[in-house]
Coordinates of C-alpha atoms and ligand atoms in Angstrom, one line a residue:
M1 CA 3.9 -7.4 -4.5
C2 CA 3.1 -10.8 -5.8
G3 CA 0.2 -12.8 -3.9
I4 CA 0.8 -16.3 -2.7
V5 CA -1.8 -19.0 -1.3
G6 CA -1.9 -22.5 -0.3
Y7 CA -4.9 -24.4 1.5
I8 CA -4.9 -27.7 3.0
G9 CA -8.3 -29.3 4.4
N10 CA -11.5 -30.6 3.3
R11 CA -12.6 -28.4 0.6
K12 CA -11.9 -28.6 -3.1
V13 CA -8.7 -26.7 -3.1
I14 CA -9.1 -25.1 -6.6
N15 CA -12.0 -23.2 -5.6
V16 CA -10.2 -21.7 -2.5
L17 CA -6.6 -20.8 -4.6
M18 CA -8.6 -19.0 -7.3
N19 CA -10.9 -17.0 -4.9
G20 CA -7.4 -16.3 -3.0
L21 CA -5.9 -15.3 -6.3
K22 CA -8.6 -12.9 -7.2
R23 CA -8.8 -11.2 -3.9
M24 CA -5.1 -10.8 -3.9
E25 CA -4.7 -9.8 -7.3
Y26 CA -4.1 -6.5 -6.5
R27 CA -0.9 -7.5 -5.4
G28 CA 0.6 -8.0 -9.0
Y29 CA -1.2 -9.0 -12.1
D30 CA 1.4 -10.1 -14.6
S31 CA 0.4 -13.8 -14.5
A32 CA -0.9 -16.4 -11.9
G33 CA -0.5 -20.1 -11.5
I34 CA -1.7 -22.9 -9.3
C35 CA -0.4 -26.2 -8.2
V36 CA -2.6 -28.9 -7.0
L37 CA -1.8 -32.6 -5.6
E38 CA -3.9 -34.5 -7.7
N39 CA -4.1 -38.3 -7.3
D40 CA -0.4 -38.4 -6.0
D41 CA 0.8 -36.0 -9.1
L42 CA 1.6 -32.4 -8.9
I43 CA -0.7 -30.4 -11.5
T44 CA 0.8 -27.4 -12.3
L45 CA -1.5 -24.5 -14.7
K46 CA -0.1 -21.1 -15.0
K47 CA -0.4 -18.1 -17.7
K48 CA 0.7 -15.0 -18.5
G49 CA -1.6 -12.0 -17.3
K50 CA -4.4 -11.5 -15.0
V51 CA -6.4 -14.5 -13.1
S52 CA -9.0 -14.3 -15.5
E53 CA -6.5 -15.8 -18.0
L54 CA -6.0 -18.5 -15.8
E55 CA -9.4 -19.0 -15.2
S56 CA -10.1 -19.7 -18.9
L57 CA -7.5 -22.6 -18.8
V58 CA -9.0 -24.0 -15.4
D59 CA -11.7 -26.6 -15.5
E60 CA -12.9 -26.3 -11.3
S61 CA -14.8 -29.6 -11.9
S62 CA -12.2 -31.6 -13.0
F63 CA -10.4 -31.3 -9.7
D64 CA -11.0 -33.3 -6.6
S65 CA -7.8 -32.1 -4.8
T66 CA -7.8 -30.4 -1.4
I67 CA -4.0 -29.3 -1.2
G68 CA -2.6 -27.0 -3.4
I69 CA -0.7 -23.6 -3.6
A70 CA -1.1 -20.5 -6.1
H71 CA 0.6 -17.2 -7.1
T72 CA -0.2 -13.8 -8.6
R73 CA 3.0 -12.0 -9.9
W74 CA 4.4 -8.9 -10.0
A75 CA 7.5 -9.4 -12.3
T76 CA 11.0 -9.1 -10.8
H77 CA 13.3 -11.5 -12.9
G78 CA 12.1 -12.4 -16.2
F79 CA 9.7 -11.4 -18.4
P80 CA 5.6 -11.8 -17.4
N81 CA 5.1 -15.1 -19.6
D82 CA 4.0 -18.5 -19.1
I83 CA 7.4 -19.8 -18.3
N84 CA 8.3 -17.2 -15.8
A85 CA 5.0 -17.5 -14.2
H86 CA 4.6 -19.5 -10.6
P87 CA 4.4 -22.2 -9.4
H88 CA 7.8 -23.5 -10.4
S89 CA 9.4 -26.6 -9.7
D90 CA 12.6 -28.4 -9.1
N91 CA 14.4 -30.8 -11.8
S92 CA 12.6 -33.9 -10.5
G93 CA 9.0 -32.5 -10.8
N94 CA 8.7 -33.5 -6.8
I95 CA 8.6 -30.5 -5.5
S96 CA 6.3 -27.1 -6.3
I97 CA 6.7 -23.7 -5.0
V98 CA 5.5 -20.2 -5.1
H99 CA 7.5 -17.0 -3.9
N100 CA 7.0 -13.5 -3.2
G101 CA 10.2 -11.4 -2.8
I102 CA 13.6 -11.7 -4.2
I103 CA 16.4 -14.3 -3.8
E104 CA 19.4 -11.8 -4.3
N105 CA 22.2 -14.5 -4.6
Y106 CA 20.3 -16.8 -7.2
M107 CA 22.9 -16.0 -9.7
S108 CA 25.5 -17.7 -7.5
L109 CA 23.2 -20.4 -6.5
K110 CA 22.2 -21.1 -9.9
Q111 CA 25.8 -21.2 -11.5
G112 CA 26.5 -24.1 -8.8
L113 CA 23.7 -25.9 -9.5
I114 CA 24.3 -25.6 -13.3
Q115 CA 28.0 -27.0 -12.3
S116 CA 26.1 -29.9 -10.8
G117 CA 23.9 -30.5 -13.8
Y118 CA 20.8 -29.2 -12.8
T119 CA 18.8 -27.4 -15.6
F120 CA 16.5 -24.4 -15.7
K121 CA 13.7 -23.2 -18.0
S122 CA 12.7 -20.1 -16.5
D123 CA 14.6 -16.7 -15.8
T124 CA 13.4 -16.6 -12.5
D125 CA 15.2 -16.6 -9.3
T126 CA 12.5 -18.3 -7.8
E127 CA 13.2 -21.4 -10.0
V128 CA 16.7 -21.6 -8.5
L129 CA 15.4 -21.7 -5.3
A130 CA 13.0 -24.8 -6.3
V131 CA 15.8 -26.7 -7.8
Y132 CA 18.1 -25.9 -4.9
I133 CA 15.5 -27.1 -2.2
G134 CA 14.8 -30.1 -4.7
A135 CA 18.9 -30.8 -4.7
L136 CA 18.9 -30.8 -0.8
Y137 CA 16.1 -32.8 -0.8
E138 CA 18.0 -36.0 -2.8
K139 CA 20.1 -35.8 0.2
T140 CA 18.2 -35.3 3.2
N141 CA 15.1 -37.0 2.2
D142 CA 13.3 -34.3 4.4
L143 CA 11.5 -32.0 2.7
E144 CA 11.4 -29.5 5.8
H145 CA 15.0 -29.8 6.5
A146 CA 15.7 -28.9 2.8
V147 CA 13.9 -26.2 3.0
R148 CA 15.5 -24.8 6.0
L149 CA 18.8 -25.8 5.0
A150 CA 18.4 -23.7 1.5
L151 CA 16.6 -20.7 3.3
S152 CA 19.6 -20.9 5.8
E153 CA 21.6 -20.3 2.4
V154 CA 19.6 -17.5 0.7
V155 CA 20.3 -14.0 0.8
G156 CA 17.0 -11.8 -0.1
T157 CA 13.7 -11.8 0.8
F158 CA 10.9 -14.6 0.9
G159 CA 7.1 -15.4 1.5
L160 CA 7.4 -19.3 0.2
L161 CA 5.0 -22.3 -0.1
V162 CA 6.4 -25.7 -1.0
L163 CA 4.5 -28.8 -1.9
S164 CA 5.7 -32.0 -2.2
K165 CA 4.3 -35.4 -3.5
T166 CA 6.5 -37.2 -2.0
E167 CA 5.6 -35.8 1.3
P168 CA 1.9 -34.9 0.2
E169 CA 0.5 -34.3 4.0
K170 CA 1.6 -30.8 4.3
I171 CA 2.4 -27.5 3.4
I172 CA 5.4 -25.9 4.4
G173 CA 5.4 -22.1 4.3
A174 CA 8.3 -19.6 5.6
R175 CA 9.1 -15.9 5.5
R176 CA 11.6 -13.6 5.6
G177 CA 10.9 -9.6 4.4
S178 CA 7.8 -10.4 3.2
P179 CA 4.5 -11.3 4.8
M180 CA 2.8 -14.3 5.4
V181 CA -1.0 -14.7 7.1
L182 CA -1.7 -18.2 8.5
G183 CA -5.4 -18.9 9.0
V184 CA -6.8 -21.5 11.1
G185 CA -10.1 -23.1 10.6
D186 CA -11.6 -26.2 12.0
D187 CA -9.6 -29.1 10.2
E188 CA -8.2 -26.5 7.4
Y189 CA -5.3 -24.4 7.2
I190 CA -4.4 -21.4 4.7
L191 CA -1.4 -19.8 4.3
A192 CA -1.3 -16.5 1.8
S193 CA 0.5 -13.2 1.7
D194 CA -2.6 -11.4 3.1
A195 CA -5.7 -12.1 4.8
T196 CA -8.0 -10.9 2.3
A197 CA -7.4 -14.5 0.7
I198 CA -8.3 -16.1 4.0
I199 CA -11.3 -14.3 5.7
Q200 CA -14.0 -16.4 3.5
Y201 CA -12.5 -19.6 5.2
T202 CA -12.0 -18.5 8.6
K203 CA -11.6 -14.9 10.8
Q204 CA -8.8 -16.5 12.9
V205 CA -5.2 -16.0 11.8
I206 CA -1.7 -15.8 13.3
Y207 CA 0.8 -13.4 11.7
L208 CA 4.0 -15.0 11.2
S209 CA 7.2 -13.1 12.0
D210 CA 10.4 -12.8 9.8
N211 CA 12.5 -15.8 10.0
E212 CA 9.3 -17.9 10.9
M213 CA 7.8 -21.3 9.3
A214 CA 4.8 -22.5 9.5
I215 CA 3.8 -26.3 8.2
I216 CA 0.4 -27.0 7.9
S217 CA -1.4 -30.4 7.5
K218 CA -5.2 -31.3 7.8
D219 CA -4.5 -32.6 11.5
G220 CA -2.7 -29.2 12.6
F221 CA -0.3 -26.4 12.2
T222 CA 3.6 -26.1 13.5
T223 CA 5.3 -22.7 13.4
K224 CA 9.3 -22.6 14.3
T225 CA 12.0 -20.5 13.2
I226 CA 13.8 -21.1 10.2
D227 CA 16.4 -22.4 12.2
N228 CA 14.1 -24.9 14.0
K229 CA 13.3 -23.5 17.2
A230 CA 9.7 -23.6 18.2
T231 CA 8.1 -20.2 18.4
K232 CA 4.7 -19.5 20.0
N233 CA 2.0 -17.6 18.3
T234 CA -1.3 -15.6 19.4
I235 CA -4.3 -16.0 17.3
H236 CA -5.6 -12.5 16.3
E237 CA -9.7 -12.0 14.4
I238 CA -9.4 -10.4 11.1
E239 CA -11.3 -7.0 11.8
F240 CA -12.9 -6.4 8.4
N241 CA -16.0 -8.1 6.8
I242 CA -15.8 -10.0 3.5
E243 CA -18.3 -7.4 2.1
Q244 CA -15.7 -4.7 2.3
L245 CA -13.7 -6.9 -0.3
E246 CA -16.6 -6.3 -2.8
K247 CA -17.1 -3.3 -5.0
G248 CA -20.2 -3.0 -3.7
G249 CA -22.3 -1.6 -7.2
Y250 CA -19.2 0.4 -8.2
E251 CA -17.8 0.2 -11.1
H252 CA -14.0 -0.1 -9.7
F253 CA -12.7 -0.2 -6.5
M254 CA -11.3 3.1 -6.6
L255 CA -14.7 5.0 -6.9
K256 CA -15.9 2.8 -3.9
E257 CA -12.8 3.6 -1.9
I258 CA -13.1 7.3 -3.0
F259 CA -16.9 7.7 -2.0
E260 CA -16.4 5.6 1.0
Q261 CA -14.0 9.0 2.5
P262 CA -16.7 10.4 4.5
T263 CA -17.2 7.0 6.3
T264 CA -13.3 6.5 6.8
I265 CA -12.4 9.7 8.1
Q266 CA -15.4 9.3 10.9
D267 CA -13.2 5.7 11.8
A268 CA -10.1 7.3 12.0
F269 CA -11.0 9.7 14.7
T270 CA -14.1 8.0 16.3
G271 CA -13.1 7.5 20.2
R272 CA -9.9 9.6 19.5
L273 CA -11.2 13.2 19.4
L274 CA -12.4 14.4 22.7
A275 CA -13.9 17.2 20.9
D276 CA -15.8 18.9 24.1
K277 CA -12.3 18.9 25.9
G278 CA -10.3 19.9 22.7
N279 CA -7.9 16.9 23.5
I280 CA -6.9 13.4 22.0
K281 CA -6.8 10.4 23.2
L282 CA -4.4 7.8 21.2
G283 CA -4.3 4.6 23.0
G284 CA -1.7 3.1 21.0
L285 CA 0.6 6.0 21.8
S286 CA 0.0 5.9 25.6
V287 CA 3.1 3.8 26.3
V288 CA 5.5 6.4 24.6
S289 CA 4.0 9.5 25.6
E290 CA 6.7 10.7 27.8
K291 CA 9.0 10.1 24.7
L292 CA 6.9 12.2 22.5
R293 CA 6.5 15.1 25.2
N294 CA 10.4 15.2 25.3
A295 CA 11.1 14.5 21.4
K296 CA 13.3 17.1 20.5
R297 CA 12.7 16.2 16.7
I298 CA 10.2 13.9 14.6
I299 CA 11.2 12.3 11.4
I300 CA 8.7 11.0 9.0
T301 CA 9.0 8.2 6.6
A302 CA 7.0 6.8 3.7
C303 CA 7.1 6.3 0.2
G304 CA 4.6 7.7 -2.3
T305 CA 1.3 8.6 -1.6
S306 CA 2.3 7.9 2.5
W307 CA 5.3 10.5 2.0
H308 CA 2.8 12.9 0.6
A309 CA 0.6 12.5 3.5
G310 CA 3.7 12.6 5.9
L311 CA 4.4 16.1 4.1
V312 CA 0.9 17.3 5.1
G313 CA 2.1 16.2 8.8
E314 CA 5.0 18.1 9.3
Y315 CA 3.2 21.1 8.5
M316 CA 0.5 20.1 11.2
I317 CA 2.8 19.5 13.4
E318 CA 5.2 21.9 13.2
Q319 CA 2.1 24.4 13.6
L320 CA 0.3 22.9 16.5
A321 CA 3.2 21.8 18.6
G322 CA 6.4 24.0 17.3
I323 CA 8.1 20.5 17.2
P324 CA 10.8 20.5 14.2
V325 CA 9.9 17.7 11.6
E326 CA 11.8 16.2 8.7
V327 CA 10.0 14.0 6.1
E328 CA 12.5 11.5 4.5
Y329 CA 11.6 9.1 1.6
A330 CA 12.0 5.6 3.1
S331 CA 14.3 4.4 0.1
E332 CA 16.6 7.2 0.9
F333 CA 16.6 7.3 4.6
R334 CA 17.6 3.5 4.9
Y335 CA 20.7 4.0 2.6
R336 CA 22.4 7.5 3.5
N337 CA 23.4 6.7 7.4
P338 CA 21.1 9.6 8.5
V339 CA 22.1 11.3 11.6
L340 CA 19.4 10.0 14.5
Y341 CA 19.8 10.4 18.4
P342 CA 18.4 8.6 20.7
D343 CA 15.4 11.3 21.8
D344 CA 14.2 11.5 17.9
V345 CA 11.0 10.0 17.4
V346 CA 10.0 8.7 14.0
F347 CA 7.0 8.0 12.0
A348 CA 6.7 5.3 9.6
I349 CA 3.6 5.7 7.8
S350 CA 2.2 2.9 5.2
Q351 CA -1.3 1.9 4.3
S352 CA -0.2 -1.9 3.5
G353 CA 2.8 -2.2 6.6
E354 CA 4.4 -4.1 4.4
T355 CA 6.4 -1.6 2.2
A356 CA 9.9 -3.1 1.9
D357 CA 11.7 0.2 2.0
T358 CA 9.8 1.7 5.0
L359 CA 10.2 -1.5 7.0
A360 CA 13.8 -1.1 6.4
A361 CA 13.9 2.5 7.7
V362 CA 12.2 1.3 10.5
H363 CA 14.8 -1.2 10.9
E364 CA 17.5 1.5 10.6
A365 CA 16.0 3.8 13.3
K366 CA 15.7 1.6 15.4
Q367 CA 19.1 0.4 15.2
K368 CA 19.9 3.8 16.0
G369 CA 18.1 3.8 19.3
C370 CA 14.9 6.0 18.4
T371 CA 11.7 5.7 19.3
V372 CA 9.8 4.5 16.2
L373 CA 6.1 4.5 15.7
G374 CA 3.8 3.6 13.0
I375 CA 0.9 4.9 10.9
V376 CA -0.5 2.1 9.3
N377 CA -3.9 1.0 7.8
V378 CA -3.2 -3.1 7.6
V379 CA -3.4 -4.6 11.2
G380 CA -0.9 -7.5 12.0
S381 CA 1.4 -6.0 8.9
S382 CA 5.2 -5.7 9.4
I383 CA 5.7 -2.5 10.2
A384 CA 2.5 -2.5 12.7
R385 CA 4.4 -5.4 14.6
E386 CA 7.9 -4.1 13.9
T387 CA 7.4 -0.4 15.4
D388 CA 7.2 0.2 19.4
A389 CA 3.5 1.4 19.1
G390 CA 1.5 3.5 16.5
I391 CA -1.6 4.5 15.4
Y392 CA -4.0 2.5 13.0
I393 CA -6.1 4.6 10.6
H394 CA -9.1 2.0 10.3
A395 CA -9.6 2.8 6.9
G396 CA -10.9 -0.9 6.1
P397 CA -9.2 -2.6 3.1
E398 CA -8.0 -0.4 0.0
I399 CA -7.8 -2.8 -3.0
G400 CA -8.0 0.0 -5.8
V401 CA -3.7 0.0 -6.5
A402 CA -4.0 4.2 -6.3
S403 CA -4.2 5.1 -2.6
T404 CA -7.4 7.4 -1.9
K405 CA -9.2 6.5 1.5
A406 CA -5.8 5.6 3.1
F407 CA -4.6 9.1 2.3
T408 CA -7.5 11.2 3.5
S409 CA -7.4 8.8 6.6
Q410 CA -3.6 9.1 7.3
L411 CA -4.3 12.9 6.9
A412 CA -7.0 12.6 9.4
V413 CA -4.9 10.7 12.0
L414 CA -1.5 13.0 11.6
S415 CA -4.3 15.6 12.4
L416 CA -5.3 14.1 15.7
L417 CA -1.6 13.3 16.4
A418 CA -0.3 17.1 15.8
L419 CA -3.4 18.2 18.1
Y420 CA -2.5 15.6 20.8
L421 CA 1.4 16.9 20.7
G422 CA 0.3 20.4 20.2
R423 CA -2.2 20.5 23.8
M424 CA 1.4 18.1 25.1
K425 CA 3.2 21.3 24.5
N426 CA 1.4 25.0 24.4
L427 CA -1.8 24.6 22.5
S428 CA -4.7 26.0 24.5
Q429 CA -7.7 23.9 25.1
L430 CA -10.0 27.0 23.5
D431 CA -8.0 26.2 20.1
G432 CA -8.0 22.8 20.8
K433 CA -11.7 22.7 20.8
K434 CA -11.6 25.0 17.7
I435 CA -9.7 22.5 15.8
A436 CA -11.6 19.6 17.0
Q437 CA -14.7 21.4 15.7
E438 CA -13.5 21.5 12.2
I439 CA -12.3 17.8 12.2
L440 CA -15.8 16.6 13.2
Q441 CA -17.1 18.7 10.2
I442 CA -15.0 16.9 7.6
P443 CA -17.0 14.0 6.7
D444 CA -20.1 16.2 5.8
K445 CA -17.7 18.3 3.9
I446 CA -16.4 15.6 1.8
K447 CA -20.1 14.2 1.1
S448 CA -20.6 17.9 -0.2
I449 CA -17.9 17.5 -3.0
F450 CA -19.2 14.7 -4.5
D451 CA -22.3 16.6 -5.8
H452 CA -19.6 18.2 -8.1
S453 CA -18.8 14.7 -9.4
D454 CA -20.4 15.2 -12.9
E455 CA -18.5 18.6 -13.2
I456 CA -15.3 17.3 -12.2
R457 CA -16.2 14.4 -15.2
A458 CA -16.9 17.1 -17.6
I459 CA -13.5 18.6 -17.1
A460 CA -12.0 15.0 -17.4
K461 CA -13.5 14.7 -20.8
E462 CA -12.5 18.2 -21.7
Y463 CA -8.8 17.3 -21.3
S464 CA -8.3 13.5 -21.5
S465 CA -6.5 14.2 -24.6
A466 CA -3.9 16.5 -22.9
K467 CA -0.2 14.9 -22.5
N468 CA 1.0 16.7 -19.7
F469 CA -0.6 18.3 -16.5
I470 CA 0.9 20.7 -14.1
Y471 CA -0.3 20.7 -10.3
L472 CA 0.2 23.6 -8.3
G473 CA -0.3 24.5 -4.7
R474 CA 1.3 26.6 -1.8
G475 CA 1.7 25.6 1.7
Y476 CA -0.8 22.8 3.3
N477 CA -2.0 22.5 -0.6
F478 CA 1.6 22.0 -2.0
P479 CA 1.8 17.9 -0.9
V480 CA -1.9 17.9 -2.3
A481 CA -0.5 19.0 -5.9
L482 CA 1.8 16.2 -5.5
E483 CA -0.8 13.6 -4.4
G484 CA -2.8 15.4 -7.7
A485 CA -0.3 14.6 -10.2
L486 CA 0.9 11.1 -8.7
K487 CA -3.0 10.0 -9.2
L488 CA -2.9 11.2 -12.5
K489 CA 0.0 9.6 -13.3
E490 CA -0.4 5.9 -11.9
I491 CA -4.1 5.3 -13.4
S492 CA -4.2 7.8 -16.7
Y493 CA -0.7 7.2 -17.5
I494 CA -0.7 11.0 -18.6
H495 CA 2.5 12.8 -17.6
A496 CA 2.3 15.2 -14.5
E497 CA 4.3 17.2 -12.1
G498 CA 3.2 18.6 -8.6
Y499 CA 5.2 21.8 -7.7
P500 CA 4.8 24.3 -4.9
A501 CA 3.2 27.1 -6.9
A502 CA 6.0 29.8 -6.4
E503 CA 8.7 27.6 -7.8
M504 CA 6.6 27.6 -11.7
K505 CA 8.9 30.7 -12.1
H506 CA 11.9 29.0 -11.5
G507 CA 11.9 26.3 -14.5
P508 CA 8.4 24.6 -15.0
I509 CA 6.7 28.3 -16.3
A510 CA 9.0 27.4 -19.6
L511 CA 6.4 24.4 -20.0
I512 CA 3.3 26.6 -20.3
D513 CA 1.4 27.0 -23.7
E514 CA -2.3 26.5 -24.6
N515 CA -1.7 23.1 -24.3
M516 CA -0.7 22.9 -21.0
P517 CA -3.4 22.4 -18.4
V518 CA -2.6 23.4 -15.1
V519 CA -4.5 22.4 -11.9
F520 CA -4.3 25.1 -9.4
I521 CA -5.3 24.3 -5.3
A522 CA -6.2 27.7 -4.6
T523 CA -7.9 27.4 -1.2
H524 CA -8.5 30.5 1.4
D525 CA -5.4 30.7 3.3
E526 CA -2.7 33.7 4.5
I527 CA -1.1 33.3 0.7
Y528 CA -4.4 33.2 -1.4
H529 CA -3.5 36.2 -3.3
K530 CA -0.2 35.2 -3.9
I531 CA -1.8 32.1 -5.6
I532 CA -3.9 34.2 -7.9
S533 CA -1.0 36.0 -8.6
N534 CA 0.5 32.5 -10.1
I535 CA -2.7 32.0 -11.8
E536 CA -2.2 35.3 -14.0
E537 CA 1.1 34.3 -14.6
V538 CA -0.1 31.1 -16.1
R539 CA -2.8 32.7 -17.8
A540 CA -0.7 35.2 -19.8
R541 CA 0.9 32.6 -21.2
K542 CA -2.2 30.7 -22.7
G543 CA -2.0 28.1 -20.1
K544 CA -5.6 26.4 -19.3
V545 CA -6.3 26.6 -15.4
I546 CA -8.6 24.4 -13.3
A547 CA -8.9 25.7 -10.0
I548 CA -9.8 24.0 -6.7
A549 CA -11.3 26.9 -4.7
N550 CA -13.8 27.3 -1.5
E551 CA -17.1 28.1 -2.0
G552 CA -18.2 31.7 -1.9
D553 CA -14.8 32.4 -3.7
T554 CA -15.7 35.6 -6.6
E555 CA -12.5 36.6 -7.4
I556 CA -11.4 32.7 -9.0
A557 CA -13.7 32.4 -11.7
R558 CA -12.2 35.9 -13.1
V559 CA -9.1 34.1 -13.8
A560 CA -9.6 30.2 -14.5
N561 CA -10.9 28.3 -17.1
H562 CA -12.8 26.0 -14.8
V563 CA -13.4 26.1 -10.9
I564 CA -14.2 23.1 -8.9
Y565 CA -15.8 24.6 -5.5
I566 CA -14.9 22.7 -2.3
P567 CA -16.5 23.8 1.3
E568 CA -14.0 25.6 3.6
T569 CA -12.3 24.3 6.5
I570 CA -9.2 25.6 8.6
P571 CA -6.0 25.6 6.7
M572 CA -4.7 22.3 8.4
L573 CA -7.7 20.3 7.3
T574 CA -7.6 21.7 3.9
P575 CA -5.7 18.7 1.9
I576 CA -8.4 16.4 3.3
L577 CA -11.2 18.4 1.4
S578 CA -9.3 19.4 -1.6
V579 CA -7.6 16.1 -2.5
I580 CA -11.2 14.8 -3.1
P581 CA -11.7 16.8 -6.5
L582 CA -8.4 15.4 -7.6
Q583 CA -8.9 11.9 -7.2
L584 CA -11.7 12.3 -8.9
L585 CA -10.2 13.7 -11.8
A586 CA -7.8 11.4 -12.1
Y587 CA -10.6 8.5 -11.8
Y588 CA -12.8 10.3 -14.4
M589 CA -9.4 10.6 -16.9
A590 CA -8.3 7.2 -16.6
L591 CA -12.3 6.1 -17.2
E592 CA -12.4 8.4 -20.4
L593 CA -9.0 6.8 -21.7
D594 CA -10.4 3.3 -21.0
R595 CA -7.8 2.2 -18.5
T596 CA -7.3 -0.3 -16.1
I597 CA -8.1 1.5 -13.2
D598 CA -7.8 -0.6 -10.0
Q599 CA -4.6 -2.4 -11.5
P600 CA -2.7 0.4 -13.2
R601 CA 0.1 -1.5 -15.7
N602 CA 3.5 -2.0 -14.0
L603 CA 2.4 -1.2 -10.8
A604 CA 1.3 -3.6 -7.6
K605 CA -0.4 -2.4 -4.3
S606 CA 2.2 -3.4 -1.7
V607 CA 5.7 -2.6 -2.8
T608 CA 7.7 -5.4 -0.9
V609 CA 10.9 -5.8 -3.0
E610 CA 13.0 -2.4 -3.0
Ligands
LIG701 O1 1.4 0.8 1.8 P1 2.3 1.8 1.5 O2 1.4 3.1 2.1 O3 3.6 1.9 2.3 O4 2.8 2.4 0.1 C1 3.4 3.2 -0.4 C2 3.5 3.6 -1.8 O5 3.8 2.8 -2.5 C3 2.0 4.0 -2.3 O6 1.1 4.8 -1.5 C4 1.8 4.0 -3.7 O7 2.4 5.5 -3.9 C5 0.7 4.2 -4.3 N1 0.2 3.6 -5.3 C6 -0.2 6.0 -4.2 O8 -1.4 5.7 -5.0

């Protein structure tokens, strides 16, 4: 949440900052702002709303500066307005900062500063930090020292950039709990919340660790801990390409990402699926293979869509490997003192690798001695680095705030994991080969679902005035019902609930009337006939049924108002297919309602505050 970027080098900084803000806008879009050092002065421009609002204020040709910082905001403290927008400055106007995170003790710091005569313009925690750094700078006359002193007093999280007109040759960056990447170019350096703001200028990056600072100047950079001990860093190469950050002709990133899924799924299993042997090779897990073999229990922790993937993973692993699995919301897990044993293996699933609750759950599990593994998309992210080992899902950058391709890649990786564990246990090679053959067919099966896009769009048109939706599924399709409802809620703002279909009779059935559309995921499995009975129960109460069913199913059209057909696969892989029409349904509903699909209100792509 919030994106920050700072640059020093030979380019006109205004272009670098504006590009960086546009690339990171998915991190927050309540306001945007820049501060550049122009003719020995700090020039700040900031505006409520999206980066395009700020753009209308900025005349790029009037800036020559080559050093500056910028911010795109997801509001925590204070309304989204011009005054609360970052950057914020100290009372002297010498220092400007941008901040991603939360300063939890800002109130007590603020009261102390007010008593000492300092004043405040905004409601933000960040301005308190700016004023505090300014106050310490008055005493120390050393910016780096003042920043270190301030940060040693701060409780909370920060990705922070500091610029000063009295020490104009540098930008100081620091992080704790919020991500920061340092781009290392030729005589140019860039600090940003994520690599998307950097790739246009260099592919060489350093992922800063928690409690680490970076000081960049035109002549180079240094890194150290906040308590001033030198740190060693490794330079990594960014793995994605700049084209992957473009819409590529699609109207929205979300649609592009939905249509990328045949490729991203393929990328998730390429080199890992040894189909002719029915085996799986997961290089990232080789160091913990014995731990996995001996695990008495697996715990999966995650948030949102990644938690839904975890629920599917539970079913897969228990089915193929017979290892008990528990799935926990990271936000609950971290605070409820979970009972954990050293031979438990904890998997943290996260697209961004930066979700604050999931990261805290990782810390909790490590503290209790468990083996902690990651299933992560963003390379070099905090969860990827802080887990003992893990599996990257290789979905490429996901820009649409609503997760789509990351979800199916998480499912693909979880199916590989289940097969890997199954083959370690009692799953036969023959069964392994059969599952592997099914996995290989998934990309083409997804492509065939796209042929139904027009039908799905027509259904969306018909139901776009509905105020509520219910999504129902059983077995492997229960988490898909949750995910379908979440997708609809977050991008169309239509209220939707997902339930296990059999739970309907225990309450939700009271909601059914002629105005209630009910989406049933009714693919062929052992309990197919049970779900047909559930559909009949909804129809008997005049509910409107939209069914996701398998091609060749002749029975379903008799009971459903609409049927969207998908190819058949084995039950454990069905969610990878059955979620596709639900992603498209949510997308087309939001399109009908003219929503800001890639940047839904109140949301941000990566939830780095709790
Ligand atoms: O980056 P993560 O996978 O850890 O993010 C978890 C959730 O915040 C995320 O899945 C969220 O629910 C999405 N908006 C869903 O589309």
